[in-house]
Coordinates of C-alpha atoms and ligand atoms in Angstrom, one line a residue:
X19 CA 6.6 -4.6 -56.4
X20 CA 4.7 -1.7 -57.8
X21 CA 1.4 -3.1 -56.7
X22 CA 2.8 -3.4 -53.2
X23 CA 3.8 0.2 -53.1
X24 CA 0.3 1.2 -54.1
X25 CA -1.3 -1.0 -51.4
X26 CA 1.0 0.0 -48.6
X27 CA -0.4 3.5 -48.0
X28 CA -3.9 2.1 -47.9
X29 CA -2.9 -0.6 -45.5
X30 CA -1.2 1.9 -43.2
X31 CA -4.4 3.9 -43.2
X32 CA -6.4 0.8 -42.0
X33 CA -3.8 0.1 -39.3
X34 CA -3.9 3.7 -38.1
X35 CA -7.7 3.5 -37.9
X36 CA -7.6 0.3 -35.9
X37 CA -5.1 1.9 -33.5
X38 CA -7.5 4.8 -33.1
X39 CA -10.4 2.5 -32.4
X40 CA -8.4 0.9 -29.5
X41 CA -7.9 4.2 -27.6
X42 CA -7.0 4.5 -24.9
X43 CA -4.0 2.2 -25.5
X44 CA -2.7 -0.1 -22.9
X45 CA -1.8 2.0 -19.8
X46 CA 1.6 2.5 -18.5
X47 CA 2.2 1.3 -14.9
X48 CA 4.2 3.2 -12.3
X49 CA 4.5 1.1 -9.2
X50 CA 5.7 3.1 -6.3
X51 CA 6.8 0.8 -3.5
X52 CA 8.1 2.0 -0.1
X53 CA 9.5 -0.2 2.6
X54 CA 7.8 -0.4 6.0
X55 CA 5.5 2.6 5.4
X56 CA 2.5 2.3 7.8
X57 CA -0.8 3.7 6.7
X58 CA -0.9 5.5 10.1
X59 CA 1.8 7.8 8.7
X60 CA -0.1 8.9 5.6
X61 CA -2.5 11.9 6.0
X62 CA -5.0 10.5 3.4
X63 CA -5.4 7.6 5.9
X64 CA -6.0 10.0 8.8
X65 CA -2.5 10.3 10.2
X66 CA -2.4 12.3 13.4
X67 CA 1.4 12.4 13.0
X68 CA 2.3 13.9 9.6
X69 CA 1.2 15.3 6.3
X70 CA 2.0 13.5 3.0
X71 CA 0.7 15.9 0.3
X72 CA 1.9 14.0 -2.7
X73 CA 0.6 10.6 -1.6
X74 CA -2.6 12.3 -0.7
X75 CA -2.8 13.6 -4.2
X76 CA -3.2 10.0 -5.4
X77 CA -6.1 9.6 -3.0
X78 CA -7.7 12.8 -4.2
X79 CA -7.2 12.0 -7.9
X80 CA -7.7 8.2 -7.5
X81 CA -8.8 5.5 -5.2
X82 CA -7.8 4.7 -1.6
X83 CA -8.1 1.2 -0.4
X84 CA -9.0 1.2 3.3
X85 CA -8.6 -2.6 3.8
X86 CA -5.4 -3.6 2.0
X87 CA -3.4 -6.4 3.7
X88 CA -0.3 -8.4 3.2
X89 CA 0.1 -12.2 3.1
X90 CA 3.2 -12.2 5.3
X91 CA 4.4 -9.0 7.0
X92 CA 8.0 -8.9 6.1
X93 CA 10.2 -7.5 3.3
X94 CA 11.4 -10.2 0.9
X95 CA 8.3 -12.4 1.1
X96 CA 6.1 -9.5 0.4
X97 CA 8.1 -8.5 -2.6
X98 CA 8.0 -12.0 -3.9
X99 CA 4.2 -12.1 -3.5
X100 CA 3.8 -8.9 -5.4
X101 CA 5.9 -10.3 -8.3
X102 CA 4.3 -13.7 -8.4
X103 CA 0.7 -13.3 -7.1
X104 CA 1.5 -16.3 -4.8
X105 CA 2.0 -17.1 -1.2
X106 CA 5.5 -17.7 0.0
X107 CA 5.0 -21.4 0.6
X108 CA 4.6 -21.7 -3.2
X109 CA 7.0 -19.0 -4.7
X110 CA 10.0 -20.0 -2.6
X111 CA 10.2 -17.0 -0.4
X112 CA 8.5 -17.6 3.0
X113 CA 11.3 -15.8 4.9
X114 CA 13.9 -13.1 4.2
X115 CA 16.5 -15.8 3.9
X116 CA 15.0 -17.4 0.8
X117 CA 15.4 -16.9 -2.9
X118 CA 12.6 -16.8 -5.5
X119 CA 12.3 -20.1 -7.4
X120 CA 14.1 -19.8 -10.6
X121 CA 11.0 -21.1 -12.4
X122 CA 8.7 -18.5 -10.7
X123 CA 6.4 -16.7 -13.2
X124 CA 6.4 -13.0 -12.5
X125 CA 4.1 -10.3 -13.8
X126 CA 7.0 -8.1 -15.1
X127 CA 8.2 -11.0 -17.2
X128 CA 4.7 -11.5 -18.6
X129 CA 4.3 -7.8 -19.3
X130 CA 7.6 -7.8 -21.1
X131 CA 6.6 -10.8 -23.2
X132 CA 3.4 -8.9 -24.1
X133 CA 5.4 -5.9 -25.4
X134 CA 5.8 -3.7 -22.3
X135 CA 9.1 -2.1 -21.7
X136 CA 9.9 -3.0 -18.1
X137 CA 12.3 -1.4 -15.6
X138 CA 13.0 -1.5 -11.9
X139 CA 14.9 1.2 -10.0
X140 CA 15.7 1.1 -6.2
X141 CA 15.3 -1.5 -3.6
X142 CA 15.0 -5.1 -4.8
X143 CA 16.0 -7.2 -1.8
X144 CA 15.5 -10.6 -3.4
X145 CA 18.7 -12.6 -3.5
X146 CA 18.9 -13.4 -7.2
X147 CA 19.3 -10.6 -9.7
X148 CA 16.0 -9.2 -11.2
X149 CA 14.6 -11.1 -14.1
X150 CA 11.9 -10.0 -16.5
X151 CA 13.2 -6.4 -16.8
X152 CA 14.6 -4.6 -19.8
X153 CA 16.4 -2.3 -17.4
X154 CA 17.4 -2.4 -13.7
X155 CA 19.3 -0.3 -11.3
X156 CA 18.9 -1.9 -7.8
X157 CA 20.4 -1.3 -4.4
X158 CA 22.9 -3.9 -3.2
X159 CA 21.2 -6.0 -0.5
X160 CA 19.2 -3.7 1.8
X161 CA 21.0 -0.6 0.6
X162 CA 22.3 2.3 2.7
X163 CA 20.5 5.6 3.3
X164 CA 23.5 7.6 2.1
X165 CA 26.0 7.0 -0.7
X166 CA 24.5 3.7 -2.0
X167 CA 25.8 1.2 -4.6
X168 CA 23.4 0.3 -7.4
X169 CA 23.7 -2.9 -9.4
X170 CA 23.0 -2.8 -13.1
X171 CA 23.1 -5.8 -15.4
X172 CA 26.7 -5.1 -16.3
X173 CA 28.1 -3.1 -13.5
X174 CA 27.9 -1.7 -10.0
X175 CA 27.9 2.0 -9.5
X176 CA 28.5 4.0 -6.3
X177 CA 26.7 7.3 -6.0
X178 CA 27.1 10.2 -3.5
X179 CA 24.0 11.5 -2.0
X180 CA 20.8 10.6 -0.2
X181 CA 19.3 7.3 -1.4
X182 CA 15.7 8.4 -1.6
X183 CA 16.7 11.3 -3.9
X184 CA 19.1 9.1 -5.9
X185 CA 16.5 6.4 -6.6
X186 CA 14.2 9.2 -7.8
X187 CA 16.9 10.7 -10.0
X188 CA 17.6 7.3 -11.6
X189 CA 13.9 6.6 -12.1
X190 CA 13.4 10.1 -13.7
X191 CA 16.5 9.5 -15.9
X192 CA 15.0 6.3 -17.2
X193 CA 11.7 7.9 -17.9
X194 CA 13.4 10.7 -19.8
X195 CA 16.1 8.9 -21.6
X196 CA 15.6 5.1 -21.3
X197 CA 11.9 4.9 -22.1
X198 CA 10.7 3.9 -25.6
X199 CA 7.8 6.2 -26.3
X200 CA 6.4 3.7 -28.8
X201 CA 5.6 1.1 -26.1
X202 CA 3.7 1.0 -22.8
X203 CA 6.0 0.8 -19.8
X204 CA 6.1 -0.7 -16.4
X205 CA 8.4 1.2 -14.0
X206 CA 8.8 -0.3 -10.5
X207 CA 10.1 2.7 -8.4
X208 CA 11.1 1.2 -5.1
X209 CA 12.4 3.0 -2.0
X210 CA 14.5 1.7 0.8
X211 CA 12.8 4.2 3.0
X212 CA 11.3 4.2 5.6
X213 CA 13.1 0.9 6.6
X214 CA 15.1 0.8 9.8
X215 CA 17.5 2.6 10.7
X216 CA 15.4 5.6 9.6
X217 CA 18.3 7.9 8.7
X218 CA 16.9 11.3 7.5
X219 CA 18.1 13.1 4.5
X220 CA 19.9 16.4 4.7
X221 CA 16.8 18.3 3.9
X222 CA 14.7 16.7 6.6
X223 CA 17.1 16.6 9.6
X224 CA 15.3 19.3 11.5
X225 CA 11.7 18.5 10.6
X226 CA 9.4 17.9 13.5
X227 CA 12.1 19.0 16.0
X228 CA 9.9 21.5 17.8
X229 CA 7.5 19.9 20.3
X230 CA 6.4 16.3 20.9
X231 CA 4.4 14.2 18.6
X232 CA 1.3 12.3 19.9
X233 CA 2.0 8.9 21.6
X234 CA -0.2 5.9 20.7
X235 CA -2.5 4.9 23.5
X236 CA -0.8 1.5 23.8
X237 CA 2.8 2.7 24.1
X238 CA 2.9 1.1 27.5
X239 CA 1.0 -2.1 26.7
X240 CA 1.7 -4.9 29.2
X241 CA 0.6 -7.7 26.7
X242 CA -1.7 -9.3 29.2
X243 CA -4.8 -10.9 27.6
X244 CA -2.9 -12.3 24.6
X245 CA -0.8 -15.3 23.8
X246 CA 2.7 -15.7 25.4
X247 CA 4.1 -14.8 22.0
X248 CA 3.1 -11.2 22.6
X249 CA 5.3 -11.2 25.7
X250 CA 8.4 -13.0 24.4
X251 CA 9.1 -10.8 21.3
X252 CA 12.1 -8.6 21.0
X253 CA 10.8 -5.5 19.3
X254 CA 10.1 -2.9 22.0
X255 CA 10.8 0.8 21.9
X256 CA 11.9 0.4 25.6
X257 CA 14.5 -2.3 25.1
X258 CA 15.3 -3.2 21.5
X259 CA 16.3 0.0 19.7
X260 CA 20.0 0.2 19.0
X261 CA 22.3 3.2 19.4
X262 CA 22.3 3.5 15.6
X263 CA 18.5 3.4 15.5
X264 CA 18.4 6.2 18.1
X265 CA 21.0 8.3 16.3
X266 CA 23.3 8.2 19.3
X267 CA 25.9 7.1 16.6
X268 CA 25.7 8.4 13.0
X269 CA 25.5 6.3 9.8
X270 CA 28.8 4.8 9.1
X271 CA 29.4 5.9 5.6
X272 CA 28.8 9.7 5.5
X273 CA 31.1 12.0 3.6
X274 CA 32.7 14.8 5.7
X275 CA 30.1 17.3 4.5
X276 CA 27.2 15.0 5.2
X277 CA 28.7 14.2 8.6
X278 CA 29.0 17.9 9.5
X279 CA 25.4 18.5 8.6
X280 CA 24.3 15.4 10.5
X281 CA 26.3 16.4 13.7
X282 CA 24.9 19.9 13.5
X283 CA 21.4 18.4 13.9
X284 CA 22.0 15.5 16.3
X285 CA 25.0 16.4 18.5
X286 CA 23.1 19.2 20.5
X287 CA 20.1 16.9 20.9
X288 CA 22.2 14.1 22.1
X289 CA 24.0 16.4 24.6
X290 CA 20.7 17.4 25.9
X291 CA 19.7 13.8 26.5
X292 CA 23.0 13.1 28.2
X293 CA 22.3 15.7 30.8
X294 CA 18.6 15.0 31.3
X295 CA 19.1 11.8 33.4
X296 CA 16.0 10.1 32.0
X297 CA 14.9 6.7 33.1
X298 CA 11.9 4.4 33.2
X299 CA 8.8 5.7 31.3
X300 CA 10.4 9.1 30.7
X301 CA 13.3 7.4 28.8
X302 CA 10.8 5.2 26.8
X303 CA 8.9 8.4 25.9
X304 CA 12.2 10.0 24.7
X305 CA 13.0 7.0 22.6
X306 CA 9.6 7.0 21.1
X307 CA 10.0 10.7 20.1
X308 CA 13.4 10.1 18.6
X309 CA 12.1 7.0 16.7
X310 CA 8.9 8.5 15.4
X311 CA 10.5 11.8 14.3
X312 CA 13.2 10.0 12.3
X313 CA 10.7 7.7 10.8
X314 CA 8.5 10.6 9.6
X315 CA 11.5 12.6 8.4
X316 CA 12.4 9.7 6.1
X317 CA 8.8 9.5 4.9
X318 CA 8.8 13.3 4.2
X319 CA 11.6 12.7 1.6
X320 CA 9.7 9.8 0.0
X321 CA 6.6 12.1 -0.3
X322 CA 8.7 15.0 -1.7
X323 CA 10.3 12.7 -4.3
X324 CA 7.0 11.2 -5.3
X325 CA 6.0 14.8 -6.0
X326 CA 8.9 15.1 -8.4
X327 CA 7.8 12.0 -10.3
X328 CA 4.1 13.0 -10.5
X329 CA 5.2 16.4 -11.8
X330 CA 7.3 14.7 -14.4
X331 CA 4.3 12.6 -15.6
X332 CA 2.3 15.8 -15.9
X333 CA 5.0 17.6 -17.8
X334 CA 5.6 14.7 -20.2
X335 CA 1.9 14.3 -20.9
X336 CA 2.0 10.8 -19.4
X337 CA -0.3 11.2 -16.4
X338 CA -3.6 10.5 -18.3
X339 CA -2.5 7.0 -19.5
X340 CA -0.4 5.9 -16.5
X341 CA -1.7 3.9 -13.6
X342 CA 0.1 5.0 -10.5
X343 CA 0.1 2.7 -7.5
X344 CA 1.5 3.6 -4.1
X345 CA 1.9 0.8 -1.6
X346 CA 4.4 -0.6 0.9
X347 CA 5.7 -4.1 1.5
X348 CA 3.8 -4.1 4.8
X349 CA 2.7 -1.9 7.7
X350 CA 4.6 -1.1 10.8
X351 CA 4.2 -0.5 14.5
X352 CA 4.6 3.2 15.3
X353 CA 4.8 2.6 19.1
X354 CA 1.5 0.7 19.2
X355 CA 1.8 -2.1 21.8
X356 CA 5.2 -0.5 22.7
X357 CA 6.7 -1.7 19.5
X358 CA 8.5 -0.9 16.3
X359 CA 8.9 -3.3 13.3
X360 CA 6.2 -5.5 11.8
X361 CA 5.8 -9.4 11.3
X362 CA 2.6 -9.8 13.4
X363 CA -0.9 -10.4 12.1
X364 CA -2.0 -7.6 14.3
X365 CA -3.6 -4.7 12.4
X366 CA -0.7 -2.2 12.3
X367 CA 1.6 -4.6 10.5
X368 CA -0.9 -6.6 8.6
X369 CA -2.3 -3.5 6.8
X370 CA -0.5 -1.8 4.1
X371 CA -1.3 1.5 2.3
X372 CA -2.7 1.1 -1.2
X373 CA -3.6 4.1 -3.4
X374 CA -4.2 3.9 -7.2
X375 CA -4.6 6.7 -9.7
X376 CA -5.9 5.9 -13.1
X377 CA -7.7 8.8 -14.7
X378 CA -9.3 6.6 -17.4
X379 CA -11.3 4.5 -15.0
X380 CA -11.2 5.7 -11.4
X381 CA -13.6 8.3 -10.1
X382 CA -11.4 10.8 -8.2
X383 CA -11.6 10.6 -4.5
X384 CA -12.9 7.0 -4.4
X385 CA -12.6 4.9 -1.3
X386 CA -12.7 1.1 -1.4
X387 CA -13.5 -1.0 1.6
X388 CA -13.1 -4.5 0.2
X389 CA -10.6 -6.9 1.7
X390 CA -7.7 -6.7 -0.8
X391 CA -4.1 -8.0 -0.6
X392 CA -0.7 -7.6 -2.1
X393 CA -1.5 -11.0 -3.6
X394 CA -3.8 -9.2 -6.0
X395 CA -1.3 -6.8 -7.6
X396 CA 0.2 -9.1 -10.2
X397 CA -3.2 -10.1 -11.5
X398 CA -4.2 -6.5 -11.6
X399 CA -1.3 -5.4 -13.7
X400 CA -1.8 -8.4 -16.0
X401 CA -5.4 -7.4 -16.6
X402 CA -4.4 -3.8 -17.2
X403 CA -2.0 -5.0 -19.9
X404 CA -4.6 -7.4 -21.4
X405 CA -2.5 -10.5 -20.5
X406 CA -4.2 -13.7 -19.2
X407 CA -3.5 -14.5 -15.6
X408 CA -1.6 -17.8 -15.3
X409 CA -3.3 -20.6 -13.4
X410 CA -0.8 -20.7 -10.5
X411 CA -1.5 -17.1 -9.3
X412 CA -3.6 -17.0 -6.2
X413 CA -5.0 -13.5 -6.0
X414 CA -7.6 -11.6 -8.0
X415 CA -7.4 -8.6 -10.2
X416 CA -8.5 -5.3 -8.6
X417 CA -9.4 -3.8 -12.0
X418 CA -13.2 -4.2 -11.5
X419 CA -12.9 -2.5 -8.1
X420 CA -10.9 0.3 -9.6
X421 CA -13.7 0.8 -12.1
X422 CA -16.1 1.3 -9.2
X423 CA -17.8 -2.1 -9.5
X424 CA -19.2 -3.9 -6.5
X425 CA -18.5 -7.7 -6.8
X426 CA -20.9 -9.8 -4.7
X427 CA -18.5 -12.7 -4.7
X428 CA -15.4 -10.7 -3.6
X429 CA -13.5 -12.4 -0.7
X430 CA -14.9 -12.1 2.8
X431 CA -11.7 -13.3 4.5
X432 CA -8.0 -13.3 4.1
X433 CA -5.3 -15.8 5.0
X434 CA -2.0 -14.8 6.6
X435 CA 1.2 -16.7 7.6
X436 CA 4.5 -15.6 9.2
X437 CA 7.4 -18.1 9.3
X438 CA 10.5 -16.4 10.5
X439 CA 11.1 -17.8 13.9
X440 CA 13.7 -17.9 15.3
X441 CA 14.9 -14.7 13.8
X442 CA 15.1 -10.9 14.2
X443 CA 12.7 -9.7 16.9
X444 CA 11.7 -13.3 17.9
X445 CA 8.1 -13.2 16.7
X446 CA 6.6 -16.7 16.9
X447 CA 5.4 -18.4 13.7
X448 CA 1.7 -18.0 13.2
X449 CA -1.1 -18.2 10.7
X450 CA -4.6 -16.9 10.8
X451 CA -7.8 -15.6 9.2
X452 CA -9.2 -12.1 9.2
X453 CA -12.7 -11.3 8.2
X454 CA -14.4 -7.8 8.3
X455 CA -15.2 -8.3 12.0
X456 CA -12.9 -10.9 13.5
X457 CA -9.4 -12.3 13.5
X458 CA -8.3 -15.8 14.6
X459 CA -4.6 -16.4 15.0
X460 CA -2.9 -19.8 15.6
X461 CA 0.7 -19.7 17.1
X462 CA 1.2 -23.2 15.8
X463 CA 4.6 -24.0 17.3
X464 CA 3.5 -23.3 20.8
X465 CA -0.1 -24.4 20.5
X466 CA -1.7 -21.1 21.4
X467 CA -4.6 -19.2 19.8
X468 CA -6.0 -15.7 19.8
X469 CA -9.4 -14.5 18.7
X470 CA -10.1 -10.8 18.4
X471 CA -13.5 -9.1 18.0
X472 CA -12.3 -6.2 15.9
X473 CA -15.4 -4.1 16.4
X474 CA -15.4 -4.3 20.2
X475 CA -11.6 -4.3 20.5
X476 CA -10.0 -2.6 17.5
X477 CA -6.6 -2.3 19.2
X478 CA -6.5 -6.1 19.8
X479 CA -5.7 -5.9 23.5
X480 CA -8.0 -8.7 24.7
X481 CA -8.2 -12.1 23.1
X482 CA -11.6 -13.8 23.5
X483 CA -10.4 -17.2 22.4
X484 CA -12.2 -19.9 24.5
X485 CA -14.9 -17.5 25.7
X486 CA -18.3 -19.2 25.7
X487 CA -19.9 -16.1 24.2
X488 CA -17.6 -16.5 21.2
X489 CA -17.8 -20.3 20.8
X490 CA -20.0 -20.1 17.6
X491 CA -17.8 -17.5 15.8
X492 CA -14.7 -19.3 16.9
X493 CA -15.9 -22.6 15.5
X494 CA -16.9 -21.0 12.2
X495 CA -13.6 -19.1 11.8
X496 CA -11.6 -22.2 12.6
X497 CA -13.5 -24.1 9.9
X498 CA -12.9 -21.2 7.4
X499 CA -9.3 -21.1 8.3
X500 CA -8.9 -24.8 7.4
X501 CA -10.7 -24.3 4.1
X502 CA -8.5 -21.2 3.2
X503 CA -5.4 -23.3 4.0
X504 CA -6.7 -26.0 1.7
X505 CA -7.6 -23.4 -1.0
X506 CA -4.2 -21.8 -1.0
X507 CA -2.4 -25.2 -0.9
X508 CA -0.7 -24.6 2.4
X509 CA 1.3 -27.7 3.5
X510 CA 0.0 -29.2 6.8
X511 CA 3.5 -28.9 8.2
X512 CA 5.5 -25.7 7.4
X513 CA 8.7 -26.6 5.6
X514 CA 10.8 -23.6 6.8
X515 CA 13.8 -25.0 8.7
X516 CA 14.8 -23.8 12.1
X517 CA 18.0 -21.9 11.7
X518 CA 20.0 -21.2 14.9
X519 CA 19.5 -17.6 16.2
X520 CA 21.2 -15.3 16.7
X521 CA 23.5 -16.1 13.8
X522 CA 27.0 -17.4 14.7
X523 CA 29.2 -14.3 14.5
X524 CA 32.1 -16.5 13.4
X525 CA 30.0 -17.9 10.6
Ligands
LIG6 CA1 9.6 -4.1 4.7

């Protein structure tokens, strides 16, 4: 025993020296995930609509990815892909109706096994409860914008307030009181905002009220020159926004105080509308302004709250060794093509914002142009944590790109597939390939194709599929598409069942 007691201090010294040699230690990961936040509504991406100073701070101090895309532009499938690094046809979540395979291997679980403390706060939106986390507080289902209910492992707790603020409060509470300072952490801080129905918080109700915001050039698109799918969707600003979307009725669960504040903002605006007698294009323009202003108000709160979290990292001395990622589960149409919502392989919904701050490795103000995907995030976090990537994952770690390396063998094309037809907004099932310059889309249920020359036609208004001048590129893309489908093990026939739509109200 005595000899042990003499050895122990020396051994401790050796261990301490080893720890010092390994600096910097494994970084913390703060994953900031918003829902439906289009890059067109982030000033670092050149927004003509709004300013997002706190998200921009990540661009200024880190790296902005200009070509980040999703595998399937819809909520739950995108979340499942982030967690598993797999396409939906493998992880069990090709549509919002599906549930992650119970055997799915997720990066939070692997980080936890490797000694990370793992937590998720906010929107989860995958049917089964979170697995792989030491701590969770997640919104019930989609969650509400006001007065939400959070599920924890043992309980469900109702809070009064605005959900974007409350998610941030809960995330900060965990960072301050739940975090184990002896271990690296993963915190997934995930907003409901700016998902439909874009209900602004009390602080943002009057933002943007003065004057009109710019309209996109394609607000009155006639969808000529594309497949019939573009004409049969149900996601137009003109026809498909509900009274609740347009704030002609308030959210259903406001407290009396919240309701009074809400009515003070919207009642006079709605009275003005009632007396204006708008119709035709003038009414569409009014709807667009109502929609886009509410969407941006909701984002202003996301940005403010991100500022609170970044300030906390600074104050707590965590900023230096924490990788902060800001991204969304997909992009969104902000009136382009006359639409709201997502789902399509068209640029506005296929793209997603991706910004990463990591002081130890990223040159501040970097911009990356490589074709990257949400499929790559799990592999990235595993590499950051020094954990081997399991063979079933289908993306590729972004860590070399974050370090500023150029990889000659980085992908030159991405694969995409959307399955949820029939369903909300009635967007036809499709798959396709996007390269730096072209996009080929197959609406496989209806046997139609689109080919876009993204350099000549960046707004994707005119398909050149079947044009003799594009025969060569069409044949090459078609071949590449087949090889990508084989590479990603996509079944020849998609296995997603046809569920009757709209849902039976009695069922
Ligand atoms: Ca979403």
